[in-house]
PDB file of C-alpha atoms in Angstrom:
ATOM      1  CA  MET W 259      -0.030   0.080   0.152  1.00  0.00           C
ATOM      2  CA  GLN W 260       1.027   3.673  -0.731  1.00  0.00           C
ATOM      3  CA  SER W 261       0.461   6.438   1.582  1.00  0.00           C
ATOM      4  CA  LEU W 262       0.818  10.230   0.969  1.00  0.00           C
ATOM      5  CA  SER W 263       3.695  11.767   2.593  1.00  0.00           C
ATOM      6  CA  THR W 264       2.468  14.435   5.067  1.00  0.00           C
ATOM      7  CA  ASP W 265       4.396  17.299   3.469  1.00  0.00           C
ATOM      8  CA  SER W 266       3.577  16.450   0.014  1.00  0.00           C
ATOM      9  CA  ARG W 267       3.092  19.486  -2.364  1.00  0.00           C
ATOM     10  CA  SER W 268       0.547  17.430  -4.383  1.00  0.00           C
ATOM     11  CA  SER W 269      -0.379  13.684  -5.148  1.00  0.00           C
ATOM     12  CA  THR W 270       2.352  13.467  -7.252  1.00  0.00           C
ATOM     13  CA  LEU W 271       4.737  12.797  -4.339  1.00  0.00           C
ATOM     14  CA  VAL W 272       4.432   9.470  -2.621  1.00  0.00           C
ATOM     15  CA  SER W 273       6.161   7.623   0.366  1.00  0.00           C
ATOM     16  CA  LEU W 274       7.068   4.045  -0.404  1.00  0.00           C
ATOM     17  CA  GLY W 275       7.125   1.429   2.226  1.00  0.00           C
ATOM     18  CA  GLU W 276       8.187  -2.189   2.467  1.00  0.00           C
ATOM     19  CA  SER W 277       4.747  -3.431   1.066  1.00  0.00           C
ATOM     20  CA  THR W 278       4.971  -1.212  -2.233  1.00  0.00           C
ATOM     21  CA  PHE W 279       3.960  -2.978  -5.474  1.00  0.00           C
ATOM     22  CA  SER W 280       6.417  -3.233  -8.381  1.00  0.00           C
ATOM     23  CA  VAL W 281       5.123  -1.850 -11.802  1.00  0.00           C
ATOM     24  CA  THR W 282       7.291  -4.238 -13.489  1.00  0.00           C
ATOM     25  CA  GLY W 283       4.881  -7.341 -13.250  1.00  0.00           C
ATOM     26  CA  LYS W 284       6.062 -10.224 -11.391  1.00  0.00           C
ATOM     27  CA  GLU W 285       9.871  -9.293 -10.854  1.00  0.00           C
ATOM     28  CA  GLU W 286      10.966  -9.232  -7.247  1.00  0.00           C
ATOM     29  CA  THR W 287      10.541  -5.878  -5.691  1.00  0.00           C
ATOM     30  CA  ALA W 288      13.127  -4.105  -3.523  1.00  0.00           C
ATOM     31  CA  ASP W 289      12.548  -3.101   0.267  1.00  0.00           C
ATOM     32  CA  ILE W 290      12.864   0.703  -0.617  1.00  0.00           C
ATOM     33  CA  ALA W 291      11.625   2.168   2.627  1.00  0.00           C
ATOM     34  CA  GLY W 292      12.760   5.661   3.219  1.00  0.00           C
ATOM     35  CA  TRP W 293      12.621   6.516  -0.357  1.00  0.00           C
ATOM     36  CA  THR W 294      10.033   8.881  -1.884  1.00  0.00           C
ATOM     37  CA  LEU W 295       8.482   8.333  -5.576  1.00  0.00           C
ATOM     38  CA  CYS W 296       8.052  11.421  -7.414  1.00  0.00           C
ATOM     39  CA  VAL W 297       5.870  11.899 -10.417  1.00  0.00           C
ATOM     40  CA  HIS W 298       6.667  14.525 -13.042  1.00  0.00           C
ATOM     41  CA  SER W 299       3.981  16.457 -14.585  1.00  0.00           C
ATOM     42  CA  GLN W 300       4.849  14.662 -17.942  1.00  0.00           C
ATOM     43  CA  GLY W 301       4.119  11.241 -16.218  1.00  0.00           C
ATOM     44  CA  TRP W 302       7.646   9.838 -15.590  1.00  0.00           C
ATOM     45  CA  VAL W 303       8.693   9.005 -11.960  1.00  0.00           C
ATOM     46  CA  TYR W 304      11.946   9.524 -10.071  1.00  0.00           C
ATOM     47  CA  PHE W 305      13.105   8.555  -6.577  1.00  0.00           C
ATOM     48  CA  TYR W 306      14.033  10.894  -3.386  1.00  0.00           C
ATOM     49  CA  ASN W 307      15.569   9.922  -0.160  1.00  0.00           C
ATOM     50  CA  PRO W 308      15.250  12.939   2.266  1.00  0.00           C
ATOM     51  CA  PHE W 309      17.439  11.322   4.694  1.00  0.00           C
ATOM     52  CA  LEU W 310      20.230  10.419   2.519  1.00  0.00           C
ATOM     53  CA  ARG W 311      19.584  13.735   0.307  1.00  0.00           C
ATOM     54  CA  VAL W 312      19.794  11.666  -2.908  1.00  0.00           C
ATOM     55  CA  VAL W 313      17.947  11.566  -6.003  1.00  0.00           C
ATOM     56  CA  THR W 314      17.937   9.076  -8.678  1.00  0.00           C
ATOM     57  CA  ASP W 315      16.175   8.353 -12.090  1.00  0.00           C
ATOM     58  CA  GLN W 316      16.723   4.753 -11.923  1.00  0.00           C
ATOM     59  CA  ASP W 317      13.741   2.531 -10.786  1.00  0.00           C
ATOM     60  CA  ILE W 318      15.549   1.484  -7.529  1.00  0.00           C
ATOM     61  CA  ARG W 319      12.120  -0.775  -7.160  1.00  0.00           C
ATOM     62  CA  LYS W 320      14.400  -3.183  -8.948  1.00  0.00           C
ATOM     63  CA  PRO W 321      16.749  -4.873  -6.297  1.00  0.00           C
ATOM     64  CA  GLU W 322      19.844  -4.772  -8.958  1.00  0.00           C
ATOM     65  CA  LEU W 323      19.369  -1.076  -9.529  1.00  0.00           C
ATOM     66  CA  LEU W 324      18.570  -0.404  -5.581  1.00  0.00           C
ATOM     67  CA  LYS W 325      21.865  -2.271  -4.956  1.00  0.00           C
ATOM     68  CA  ILE W 326      24.004   0.031  -7.221  1.00  0.00           C
ATOM     69  CA  ALA W 327      22.259   3.072  -5.767  1.00  0.00           C
ATOM     70  CA  GLN W 328      23.174   2.152  -2.430  1.00  0.00           C
ATOM     71  CA  ASP W 329      26.840   1.434  -3.464  1.00  0.00           C
ATOM     72  CA  LEU W 330      27.165   4.847  -4.978  1.00  0.00           C
ATOM     73  CA  CYS W 331      25.598   6.393  -1.848  1.00  0.00           C
ATOM     74  CA  SER W 332      27.910   4.683   0.279  1.00  0.00           C
ATOM     75  CA  GLY W 333      31.031   5.841  -1.815  1.00  0.00           C
ATOM     76  CA  TYR W 334      29.740   9.579  -1.859  1.00  0.00           C
ATOM     77  CA  PRO W 335      31.020  12.042   0.769  1.00  0.00           C
ATOM     78  CA  ILE W 336      27.138  12.809   1.752  1.00  0.00           C
ATOM     79  CA  GLU W 337      28.445  14.180   4.905  1.00  0.00           C
ATOM     80  CA  GLU W 338      29.772  17.023   3.181  1.00  0.00           C
ATOM     81  CA  LEU W 339      26.392  18.150   2.004  1.00  0.00           C
ATOM     82  CA  SER W 340      25.127  21.174   3.895  1.00  0.00           C
ATOM     83  CA  GLU W 341      21.628  22.312   4.230  1.00  0.00           C
ATOM     84  CA  GLY W 342      19.704  22.818   0.875  1.00  0.00           C
ATOM     85  CA  MET W 343      22.069  20.303  -0.803  1.00  0.00           C
ATOM     86  CA  GLU W 344      21.363  17.074  -2.271  1.00  0.00           C
ATOM     87  CA  VAL W 345      23.276  14.491  -4.917  1.00  0.00           C
ATOM     88  CA  HIS W 346      21.770  13.413  -8.060  1.00  0.00           C
ATOM     89  CA  ILE W 347      23.213   9.890  -8.848  1.00  0.00           C
ATOM     90  CA  SER W 348      23.189   8.229 -12.438  1.00  0.00           C
ATOM     91  CA  THR W 349      23.555   4.770 -13.361  1.00  0.00           C
ATOM     92  CA  GLY W 350      23.750   3.001 -16.698  1.00  0.00           C
ATOM     93  CA  GLN W 351      24.416  -0.281 -18.447  1.00  0.00           C
ATOM     94  CA  ASN W 352      28.019  -1.733 -18.923  1.00  0.00           C
ATOM     95  CA  THR W 353      28.213  -2.625 -22.499  1.00  0.00           C
ATOM     96  CA  ALA W 354      30.694  -5.109 -22.239  1.00  0.00           C
ATOM     97  CA  SER W 355      28.932  -7.249 -19.331  1.00  0.00           C
ATOM     98  CA  GLY W 356      25.283  -6.106 -19.934  1.00  0.00           C
ATOM     99  CA  SER W 357      25.073  -5.260 -16.444  1.00  0.00           C
ATOM    100  CA  SER W 358      24.385  -2.039 -14.731  1.00  0.00           C
ATOM    101  CA  CYS W 359      26.981   0.341 -13.156  1.00  0.00           C
ATOM    102  CA  GLY W 360      27.179   3.728 -11.685  1.00  0.00           C
ATOM    103  CA  LEU W 361      28.066   6.471 -14.332  1.00  0.00           C
ATOM    104  CA  PHE W 362      28.152  10.152 -12.493  1.00  0.00           C
ATOM    105  CA  ASN W 363      27.020  12.314  -9.651  1.00  0.00           C
ATOM    106  CA  THR W 364      25.808  15.710  -9.790  1.00  0.00           C
ATOM    107  CA  ALA W 365      25.789  17.948  -6.664  1.00  0.00           C
ATOM    108  CA  VAL W 366      23.023  20.401  -6.452  1.00  0.00           C
ATOM    109  CA  ASN W 367      22.556  23.503  -4.052  1.00  0.00           C
ATOM    110  CA  HIS W 368      19.118  24.672  -3.981  1.00  0.00           C
ATOM    111  CA  VAL W 369      20.341  27.674  -1.873  1.00  0.00           C
ATOM    112  CA  HIS W 370      22.509  29.412  -4.421  1.00  0.00           C
ATOM    113  CA  CYS W 371      20.672  27.636  -7.361  1.00  0.00           C
ATOM    114  CA  VAL W 372      23.860  25.792  -9.040  1.00  0.00           C
ATOM    115  CA  ALA W 373      24.736  22.588  -9.678  1.00  0.00           C
ATOM    116  CA  SER W 374      27.967  20.785 -10.667  1.00  0.00           C
ATOM    117  CA  ASN W 375      29.766  17.323 -10.848  1.00  0.00           C
ATOM    118  CA  ASN W 376      32.640  19.090  -8.793  1.00  0.00           C
ATOM    119  CA  LEU W 377      30.929  18.987  -5.031  1.00  0.00           C
ATOM    120  CA  ASP W 378      33.590  21.475  -3.598  1.00  0.00           C
ATOM    121  CA  GLU W 379      32.954  23.745  -6.403  1.00  0.00           C
ATOM    122  CA  ILE W 380      29.302  24.657  -5.267  1.00  0.00           C
ATOM    123  CA  LYS W 381      29.437  24.365  -1.396  1.00  0.00           C
ATOM    124  CA  ASN W 382      28.004  27.424   0.395  1.00  0.00           C
ATOM    125  CA  ASP W 383      31.443  29.042   0.861  1.00  0.00           C
ATOM    126  CA  ASN W 384      32.626  28.523  -2.730  1.00  0.00           C
ATOM    127  CA  SER W 385      29.776  29.122  -5.152  1.00  0.00           C
ATOM    128  CA  CYS W 386      29.963  32.855  -4.468  1.00  0.00           C
ATOM    129  CA  LEU W 387      33.697  32.898  -5.652  1.00  0.00           C
ATOM    130  CA  LEU W 388      33.006  31.137  -9.136  1.00  0.00           C
ATOM    131  CA  ASN W 389      33.286  33.560 -12.182  1.00  0.00           C
ATOM    132  CA  PRO W 390      30.452  34.791 -14.121  1.00  0.00           C
ATOM    133  CA  THR W 391      30.962  32.276 -16.729  1.00  0.00           C
ATOM    134  CA  ARG W 392      31.336  29.248 -14.466  1.00  0.00           C
ATOM    135  CA  LEU W 393      28.449  30.475 -12.464  1.00  0.00           C
ATOM    136  CA  ASN W 394      26.278  30.867 -15.319  1.00  0.00           C
ATOM    137  CA  ARG W 395      27.235  27.159 -16.499  1.00  0.00           C
ATOM    138  CA  CYS W 396      26.339  25.994 -12.821  1.00  0.00           C
ATOM    139  CA  ARG W 397      23.141  27.780 -12.891  1.00  0.00           C
ATOM    140  CA  ARG W 398      22.089  26.338 -16.473  1.00  0.00           C
ATOM    141  CA  LEU W 399      22.921  22.697 -14.971  1.00  0.00           C
ATOM    142  CA  TYR W 400      20.788  23.458 -11.911  1.00  0.00           C
ATOM    143  CA  TRP W 401      17.821  24.739 -13.777  1.00  0.00           C
ATOM    144  CA  ASN W 402      17.901  21.728 -15.874  1.00  0.00           C
ATOM    145  CA  TYR W 403      18.035  19.448 -13.094  1.00  0.00           C
ATOM    146  CA  LEU W 404      15.054  21.136 -11.552  1.00  0.00           C
ATOM    147  CA  TRP W 405      13.186  20.879 -15.058  1.00  0.00           C
ATOM    148  CA  ASN W 406      13.645  17.276 -14.529  1.00  0.00           C
ATOM    149  CA  HIS W 407      13.077  16.691 -10.982  1.00  0.00           C
ATOM    150  CA  PRO W 408      10.861  19.372  -9.557  1.00  0.00           C
ATOM    151  CA  VAL W 409       8.362  17.348  -7.259  1.00  0.00           C
ATOM    152  CA  HIS W 410      10.332  17.045  -4.054  1.00  0.00           C
ATOM    153  CA  VAL W 411      11.653  20.554  -3.552  1.00  0.00           C
ATOM    154  CA  PRO W 412       9.849  23.915  -3.453  1.00  0.00           C
ATOM    155  CA  MET W 413      10.756  26.536  -6.205  1.00  0.00           C
ATOM    156  CA  PRO W 414      13.500  28.599  -5.087  1.00  0.00           C
ATOM    157  CA  ALA W 415      12.673  31.994  -3.991  1.00  0.00           C
ATOM    158  CA  ARG W 416      15.012  34.019  -6.685  1.00  0.00           C
ATOM    159  CA  ALA W 417      13.392  32.283  -9.665  1.00  0.00           C
ATOM    160  CA  LEU W 418      10.564  34.786 -10.219  1.00  0.00           C
ATOM    161  CA  GLU W 419      12.936  37.729  -9.582  1.00  0.00           C
ATOM    162  CA  ASP W 420      15.415  36.493 -11.743  1.00  0.00           C
ATOM    163  CA  VAL W 421      13.013  35.360 -14.626  1.00  0.00           C
ATOM    164  CA  SER W 422      11.536  38.978 -14.330  1.00  0.00           C
ATOM    165  CA  ASP W 423      14.610  40.672 -14.611  1.00  0.00           C
ATOM    166  CA  ALA W 424      15.732  38.866 -17.483  1.00  0.00           C
ATOM    167  CA  LEU W 425      12.695  39.458 -19.495  1.00  0.00           C
ATOM    168  CA  THR W 426      12.361  43.120 -18.850  1.00  0.00           C
ATOM    169  CA  TRP W 427      16.008  43.230 -20.355  1.00  0.00           C
ATOM    170  CA  PHE W 428      14.944  40.961 -23.418  1.00  0.00           C
ATOM    171  CA  TYR W 429      12.150  43.385 -23.768  1.00  0.00           C
ATOM    172  CA  THR W 430      14.174  46.572 -23.458  1.00  0.00           C
ATOM    173  CA  ASP W 431      16.668  45.283 -25.916  1.00  0.00           C
ATOM    174  CA  ASN W 432      13.944  44.506 -28.441  1.00  0.00           C
ATOM    175  CA  LEU W 433      12.730  48.303 -28.020  1.00  0.00           C
ATOM    176  CA  VAL W 434      16.466  49.586 -28.418  1.00  0.00           C
ATOM    177  CA  SER W 435      18.296  47.454 -30.922  1.00  0.00           C
ATOM    178  CA  GLY W 436      15.353  46.407 -33.010  1.00  0.00           C
ATOM    179  CA  SER W 437      16.113  43.876 -35.890  1.00  0.00           C
ATOM    180  CA  ARG W 438      19.722  44.087 -34.581  1.00  0.00           C
ATOM    181  CA  SER W 439      18.516  42.505 -31.082  1.00  0.00           C
ATOM    182  CA  THR W 440      20.017  38.927 -30.225  1.00  0.00           C
ATOM    183  CA  VAL W 441      17.833  38.073 -27.444  1.00  0.00           C
ATOM    184  CA  PRO W 442      16.015  34.798 -27.497  1.00  0.00           C
ATOM    185  CA  PHE W 443      12.660  36.095 -27.251  1.00  0.00           C
ATOM    186  CA  SER W 444      10.446  38.861 -29.340  1.00  0.00           C
ATOM    187  CA  LYS W 445       8.899  41.983 -27.917  1.00  0.00           C
ATOM    188  CA  VAL W 446       5.615  40.002 -28.162  1.00  0.00           C
ATOM    189  CA  GLU W 447       6.875  36.865 -26.671  1.00  0.00           C
ATOM    190  CA  CYS W 448       8.478  38.833 -23.922  1.00  0.00           C
ATOM    191  CA  GLU W 449       5.149  40.516 -23.018  1.00  0.00           C
ATOM    192  CA  GLU W 450       3.246  37.098 -23.077  1.00  0.00           C
ATOM    193  CA  LEU W 451       5.840  35.284 -20.906  1.00  0.00           C
ATOM    194  CA  SER W 452       5.661  38.372 -18.437  1.00  0.00           C
ATOM    195  CA  ARG W 453       2.217  37.983 -18.326  1.00  0.00           C
ATOM    196  CA  ILE W 454       2.388  34.121 -17.371  1.00  0.00           C
ATOM    197  CA  VAL W 455       5.177  35.076 -14.820  1.00  0.00           C
ATOM    198  CA  ALA W 456       2.724  37.513 -13.178  1.00  0.00           C
ATOM    199  CA  GLU W 457       0.014  35.028 -13.078  1.00  0.00           C
ATOM    200  CA  LEU W 458       2.380  32.285 -11.494  1.00  0.00           C
ATOM    201  CA  ALA W 459       3.355  34.706  -8.740  1.00  0.00           C
ATOM    202  CA  LEU W 460       0.132  34.644  -7.277  1.00  0.00           C
ATOM    203  CA  PRO W 461      -0.575  32.580  -4.161  1.00  0.00           C
ATOM    204  CA  ARG W 462      -2.784  30.132  -5.647  1.00  0.00           C
ATOM    205  CA  ASN W 463       0.303  29.026  -7.322  1.00  0.00           C
ATOM    206  CA  ASP W 464       2.521  28.668  -4.569  1.00  0.00           C
ATOM    207  CA  LYS W 465       2.502  24.996  -4.671  1.00  0.00           C
ATOM    208  CA  SER W 466       2.201  24.404  -8.353  1.00  0.00           C
ATOM    209  CA  ILE W 467       4.650  21.635  -9.719  1.00  0.00           C
ATOM    210  CA  ALA W 468       4.160  22.765 -13.287  1.00  0.00           C
ATOM    211  CA  LYS W 469       5.228  26.400 -12.107  1.00  0.00           C
ATOM    212  CA  THR W 470       8.572  25.163 -11.023  1.00  0.00           C
ATOM    213  CA  ILE W 471       8.896  23.427 -14.458  1.00  0.00           C
ATOM    214  CA  PHE W 472       7.904  26.384 -16.416  1.00  0.00           C
ATOM    215  CA  LEU W 473      10.195  28.641 -14.603  1.00  0.00           C
ATOM    216  CA  ALA W 474      13.246  26.176 -14.670  1.00  0.00           C
ATOM    217  CA  TRP W 475      12.886  25.723 -18.189  1.00  0.00           C
ATOM    218  CA  LEU W 476      12.858  29.656 -18.902  1.00  0.00           C
ATOM    219  CA  MET W 477      15.720  30.198 -16.609  1.00  0.00           C
ATOM    220  CA  ARG W 478      17.871  27.248 -18.507  1.00  0.00           C
ATOM    221  CA  GLU W 479      16.971  29.294 -21.869  1.00  0.00           C
ATOM    222  CA  ILE W 480      18.048  32.458 -20.281  1.00  0.00           C
ATOM    223  CA  CYS W 481      21.372  30.785 -19.053  1.00  0.00           C
ATOM    224  CA  SER W 482      22.089  29.092 -22.539  1.00  0.00           C
ATOM    225  CA  PHE W 483      21.445  32.688 -23.959  1.00  0.00           C
ATOM    226  CA  ARG W 484      23.967  33.922 -21.639  1.00  0.00           C
ATOM    227  CA  ASP W 485      26.407  31.312 -22.234  1.00  0.00           C
ATOM    228  CA  ALA W 486      26.352  31.992 -26.041  1.00  0.00           C
ATOM    229  CA  GLU W 487      26.741  35.502 -25.650  1.00  0.00           C
ATOM    230  CA  TYR W 488      29.721  35.212 -23.623  1.00  0.00           C
ATOM    231  CA  TRP W 489      27.980  36.690 -20.556  1.00  0.00           C
ATOM    232  CA  GLY W 490      30.520  38.252 -18.253  1.00  0.00           C
ATOM    233  CA  GLN W 491      33.569  37.967 -20.072  1.00  0.00           C
ATOM    234  CA  TYR W 492      34.081  40.930 -22.289  1.00  0.00           C
ATOM    235  CA  THR W 493      33.764  45.023 -21.892  1.00  0.00           C
ATOM    236  CA  GLN W 494      31.273  47.027 -23.531  1.00  0.00           C
ATOM    237  CA  LYS W 495      33.272  47.671 -26.728  1.00  0.00           C
ATOM    238  CA  GLU W 496      34.586  44.057 -27.193  1.00  0.00           C
ATOM    239  CA  SER W 497      31.126  43.134 -26.832  1.00  0.00           C
ATOM    240  CA  GLN W 498      29.953  45.340 -29.445  1.00  0.00           C
ATOM    241  CA  VAL W 499      32.757  44.708 -31.830  1.00  0.00           C
ATOM    242  CA  MET W 500      31.636  40.604 -31.429  1.00  0.00           C
ATOM    243  CA  ARG W 501      27.925  41.150 -31.855  1.00  0.00           C
ATOM    244  CA  LYS W 502      28.557  43.493 -35.249  1.00  0.00           C
ATOM    245  CA  SER W 503      30.828  40.468 -36.478  1.00  0.00           C
ATOM    246  CA  ARG W 504      28.157  38.150 -35.925  1.00  0.00           C
ATOM    247  CA  GLN W 505      25.502  39.988 -38.226  1.00  0.00           C
ATOM    248  CA  LYS W 506      24.788  38.996 -41.516  1.00  0.00           C
ATOM    249  CA  PRO W 507      25.825  41.789 -43.881  1.00  0.00           C
ATOM    250  CA  THR W 508      23.022  42.989 -46.206  1.00  0.00           C
ATOM    251  CA  GLN W 509      23.678  42.237 -49.917  1.00  0.00           C
ATOM    252  CA  SER W 510      24.241  45.636 -51.762  1.00  0.00           C
ATOM    253  CA  ALA W 511      23.408  45.942 -55.572  1.00  0.00           C
ATOM    254  CA  SER W 512      27.255  46.166 -56.103  1.00  0.00           C
ATOM    255  CA  GLN W 513      27.400  42.636 -54.707  1.00  0.00           C
ATOM    256  CA  LEU W 514      25.032  41.230 -56.978  1.00  0.00           C
ATOM    257  CA  HIS W 515      25.864  38.328 -59.601  1.00  0.00           C
ATOM    258  CA  PRO W 516      26.532  40.153 -63.145  1.00  0.00           C
ATOM    259  CA  LEU W 517      23.584  38.406 -64.678  1.00  0.00           C
ATOM    260  CA  ALA W 518      21.327  39.391 -61.866  1.00  0.00           C
ATOM    261  CA  MET W 519      22.149  43.085 -62.227  1.00  0.00           C
ATOM    262  CA  PHE W 520      21.594  43.047 -66.073  1.00  0.00           C
ATOM    263  CA  LEU W 521      18.144  41.521 -65.512  1.00  0.00           C
ATOM    264  CA  THR W 522      17.389  44.109 -62.775  1.00  0.00           C
ATOM    265  CA  ASN W 523      18.663  47.110 -65.122  1.00  0.00           C
ATOM    266  CA  PHE W 524      16.458  45.854 -67.757  1.00  0.00           C
ATOM    267  CA  ILE W 525      13.360  45.373 -65.875  1.00  0.00           C
ATOM    268  CA  VAL W 526      13.810  48.990 -64.268  1.00  0.00           C
ATOM    269  CA  ASN W 527      14.966  50.911 -67.533  1.00  0.00           C
ATOM    270  CA  PHE W 528      12.890  49.171 -70.304  1.00  0.00           C
ATOM    271  CA  LEU W 529       9.456  48.011 -68.386  1.00  0.00           C
ATOM    272  CA  PHE W 530       9.434  50.688 -65.799  1.00  0.00           C
ATOM    273  CA  PHE W 531      11.147  53.531 -67.839  1.00  0.00           C
ATOM    274  CA  GLY W 532      13.900  54.058 -65.298  1.00  0.00           C
ATOM    275  CA  ILE W 533      11.367  55.611 -62.712  1.00  0.00           C
ATOM    276  CA  PRO W 534      12.709  53.449 -59.889  1.00  0.00           C
ATOM    277  CA  HIS W 535      16.224  55.182 -60.319  1.00  0.00           C
ATOM    278  CA  THR W 536      14.681  58.599 -60.795  1.00  0.00           C
ATOM    279  CA  TYR W 537      12.732  58.116 -57.257  1.00  0.00           C
ATOM    280  CA  GLN W 538      15.836  56.771 -55.763  1.00  0.00           C
ATOM    281  CA  ALA W 539      17.862  59.678 -56.767  1.00  0.00           C
ATOM    282  CA  HIS W 540      15.293  62.117 -55.780  1.00  0.00           C
ATOM    283  CA  VAL W 541      15.031  60.460 -51.907  1.00  0.00           C
ATOM    284  CA  LYS W 542      18.894  60.652 -51.703  1.00  0.00           C
ATOM    285  CA  ALA W 543      18.719  64.215 -52.801  1.00  0.00           C
TER     286      ALA W 543
END
């Protein structure tokens, strides 16, 4: 029998006890007391152990996968995880033997919204020392993690503020730069996204898992854009030079193929009696 956790955000978070059933048919079911089954809004499940502060995507209801998860946990310095931190363990299949094995671990810091395969890098005392480029990449990894694992933790308080600030800048750049703007969302898209963010800020959405997923996706896109724009690396002058070099040059009439120029001049001079040339000269004058 499965019972809802007392601190559950919704029915998508379920505590698993000794008598949990297996969704894999008649296969042997592991004893996974202490683990919580979390159901993503899209329907898939992952597992969280609040005591160990461990998250895994593997189906630990299968004894062999639970054993691998336990071995990975025992070999990881969990005691170094401070408040608001956890580790995501991942397993895969050994192509040589066909058996499951551990792959990698990702440390996650919900306080500073950063994640890394290097635990020391994102500890509370160290995350503030990261350079802008590395900090942005650790944040992108964090938001990608939260996009896939949104059920067992509340949305970080800074998410709404960071999203709102980024959208305001994207909107501003659309107004100032016009067609030269490189931001990931158009003016209309910024308006629509800002409207949705304002809606999600209302109290009725405080416990919404879909809200967490939406904001995590948006922050991931923001961080990806910043990484592509070399965020925090160059001065204003250097940045402007780089932006100009990436813009596609407009093709002038002098760059047209000779045959194309001949056809263009024929149409203008003979079919339209040269009127377009006269009008252009008048405008330039």
